[in-house]
């Protein structure tokens, strides 16, 4: 994975004060508030808006994914440079401008989200089936991130795991990019693919 992300750049005080007022209006508006901070260049404040919401709602999959999507954006004001080649020999294929650091941040958010959904249910509303569905959606998001940024075998295997856990996600396997990646498994060899699957099962418990 890429090295740790660079330092963040603060936004002008006037922008921060205006956005802080809006953030108090509704916890459910976390993604909107966070993006407003982000667009003002307040990366720390943008992260804090998401973190505060997710601390209170750790199973909010939609917000976790929105958080990862935000982190995948290049922080041009912090000196990050977009690149289409995140790893030697591996080409990125994304409609979002990314940097090595931004993909690292997005990956880190999704790993945290998957781990947050791994615990035992705490009450009737937090049913086991809900957690499984949440983890499957997050595995799909992580799989798509990896698939489109140079790690096709890893990404497509994550997508297979997500679909195995939640068959309703099967349409993602029909995407041409995924079909090509899965076909490449045959070239890689059954032994290598099996080791990849075993490693992912051990890490994610799916």
C-alpha positions as a printed Julia matrix, in Angstrom:
206×3 Matrix{Float64}:
   0.0     0.0     0.0
   1.07    3.65   -0.44
   2.89    5.41    2.37
   1.11    7.48    5.01
  -0.82   10.49    3.67
   0.72   13.96    3.81
  -0.18   16.7     6.27
  -3.51   18.47    5.88
  -4.1    22.09    4.91
  -6.49   24.17    7.07
  -9.28   26.3     5.61
  -9.62   30.06    6.11
 -11.17   30.93    9.53
 -14.24   32.58    7.95
 -15.09   29.44    5.99
 -14.63   27.27    9.05
 -16.89   29.37   11.24
 -19.7    29.31    8.69
 -19.46   25.59    8.21
 -19.27   24.86   11.93
 -22.64   26.52   12.35
 -24.17   24.37    9.63
 -22.72   21.15   11.07
 -24.73   21.57   14.25
 -28.02   21.42   12.36
 -28.27   17.66   11.78
 -26.09   14.61   12.38
 -27.66   12.93    9.36
 -26.14   15.58    7.1
 -22.58   14.41    7.85
 -21.59   13.75    4.21
 -22.94   17.12    3.02
 -21.24   19.02    5.85
 -18.0    17.1     5.39
 -17.88   17.89    1.67
 -18.5    21.55    2.4
 -15.49   21.51    4.73
 -13.49   19.62    2.11
 -14.3    22.12   -0.63
 -13.16   24.89    1.71
  -9.83   23.1     2.12
 -10.51   22.09    5.72
  -9.51   18.44    5.47
  -9.24   17.89    9.24
 -12.71   19.36    9.78
 -14.12   17.24    6.96
 -12.77   14.09    8.59
 -14.08   15.18   11.99
 -17.6    15.6    10.6
 -17.58   12.01    9.4
 -15.83   10.65   12.48
 -18.32   12.26   14.87
 -21.26   10.8    12.99
 -19.71    7.33   12.68
 -18.78    7.23   16.36
 -22.48    7.49   17.13
 -23.6     5.34   14.15
 -20.84    2.77   13.48
 -23.08    0.62   11.27
 -24.06    3.44    8.91
 -22.69    1.81    5.75
 -23.81    4.62    3.45
 -21.82    7.16    5.43
 -18.76    4.91    5.64
 -18.76    4.57    1.85
 -19.28    8.32    1.39
 -16.34    8.88    3.75
 -14.13    6.58    1.67
 -15.21    8.32   -1.54
 -14.27   11.67   -0.04
 -10.89   10.37    1.07
 -10.24    9.07   -2.44
 -10.23   12.63   -3.77
  -6.84   14.25   -4.32
  -5.93   16.97   -1.82
  -4.5    19.39   -4.33
  -4.2    22.12   -1.73
  -1.98   19.83    0.35
   0.41   19.22   -2.51
  -0.85   15.82   -3.65
  -0.41   14.98   -7.32
  -2.89   12.87   -9.3
  -1.5     9.75  -10.9
  -2.81    6.97  -13.1
  -0.14    4.53  -11.98
  -0.43    3.73   -8.29
   1.91    0.75   -8.29
   4.76   -0.18  -10.68
   3.25   -1.83  -13.73
  -0.33   -1.4   -12.56
  -2.64    1.1   -14.22
  -5.48    2.89  -12.47
  -8.85    2.99  -14.21
 -11.1     5.45  -12.43
 -13.31    8.43  -13.27
 -12.05   10.1   -10.08
  -8.63   11.76   -9.97
  -6.61    9.94   -7.34
  -3.17    9.94   -5.76
  -1.31    7.16   -3.98
  -2.11    8.82   -0.66
  -5.8     9.3    -1.46
  -6.34    5.64   -2.37
  -4.5     4.67    0.81
  -6.88    6.86    2.85
  -9.97    5.4     1.17
  -8.7     1.85    1.72
  -8.04    2.58    5.39
 -11.6     3.9     5.89
 -13.14    0.8     4.31
 -11.03   -1.55    6.42
 -12.2     0.28    9.53
 -15.79    0.09    8.35
 -15.59   -3.66    7.75
 -14.08   -4.19   11.2
 -16.82   -2.03   12.76
 -19.43   -4.42   11.36
 -17.62   -7.53   12.57
 -18.79   -7.57   16.19
 -21.67   -9.39   17.77
 -25.17   -7.82   17.63
 -25.92   -5.64   20.64
 -29.73   -5.64   20.45
 -32.67   -6.76   18.31
 -32.26   -3.86   15.89
 -28.6    -4.73   15.39
 -29.37   -8.17   13.99
 -26.69  -10.52   12.72
 -28.25  -10.46    9.24
 -27.93   -6.68    9.18
 -24.24   -6.86   10.02
 -23.63   -9.49    7.35
 -25.39   -7.37    4.74
 -23.41   -4.32    5.83
 -20.1    -6.16    5.62
 -20.98   -7.49    2.16
 -21.69   -3.97    0.89
 -18.4    -2.74    2.34
 -16.48   -5.67    0.86
 -17.99   -4.75   -2.49
 -16.88   -1.13   -2.08
 -13.36   -2.23   -1.14
 -13.27   -4.71   -4.01
 -14.22   -2.02   -6.52
 -11.6     0.33   -5.07
  -8.85   -2.25   -5.44
 -10.06   -3.52   -8.82
 -10.04   -0.07  -10.41
  -6.72    0.99   -8.92
  -4.36   -1.72  -10.01
  -5.08   -4.73   -7.8
  -7.46   -6.69  -10.0
  -7.08  -10.17   -8.52
  -7.44   -8.86   -4.97
 -10.4    -6.67   -5.92
 -12.28   -9.28   -7.92
 -11.79  -11.86   -5.16
 -13.27   -9.42   -2.65
 -16.25   -8.97   -4.97
 -16.74  -12.73   -5.17
 -16.72  -12.91   -1.37
 -19.27  -10.08   -1.13
 -21.61  -11.85   -3.57
 -21.21  -15.18   -1.79
 -22.3   -13.5     1.43
 -25.11  -11.49   -0.18
 -26.33  -12.93   -3.54
 -28.31   -9.76   -4.25
 -24.96   -8.13   -5.1
 -24.45  -10.56   -8.02
 -24.86   -7.86  -10.74
 -21.43   -6.45   -9.88
 -19.86   -9.66  -11.24
 -21.41   -8.95  -14.65
 -19.46   -5.73  -15.06
 -17.04   -6.19  -17.96
 -14.01   -5.1   -15.93
 -14.82   -7.69  -13.27
 -15.39  -10.44  -15.82
 -11.99   -9.72  -17.38
 -10.3    -9.77  -13.98
 -11.91  -13.08  -13.05
 -10.86  -14.56  -16.39
  -7.29  -13.55  -15.56
  -7.49  -15.82  -12.53
  -7.12  -18.75  -14.92
  -3.82  -17.34  -16.13
  -2.6   -16.73  -12.58
  -3.11  -20.37  -11.67
  -5.47  -22.14   -9.28
  -2.91  -22.32   -6.47
  -2.33  -18.57   -6.39
  -6.04  -17.83   -6.51
  -6.72  -20.32   -3.7
  -4.1   -18.68   -1.49
  -5.62  -15.28   -2.16
  -9.09  -16.51   -1.17
  -7.8   -18.19    1.97
  -5.95  -15.04    2.98
  -9.04  -12.91    2.52
 -11.28  -15.35    4.4
  -8.83  -15.27    7.28
  -8.73  -11.45    7.29
 -12.43  -10.76    6.84
 -14.06  -13.9     8.2
 -16.35  -14.34    5.2
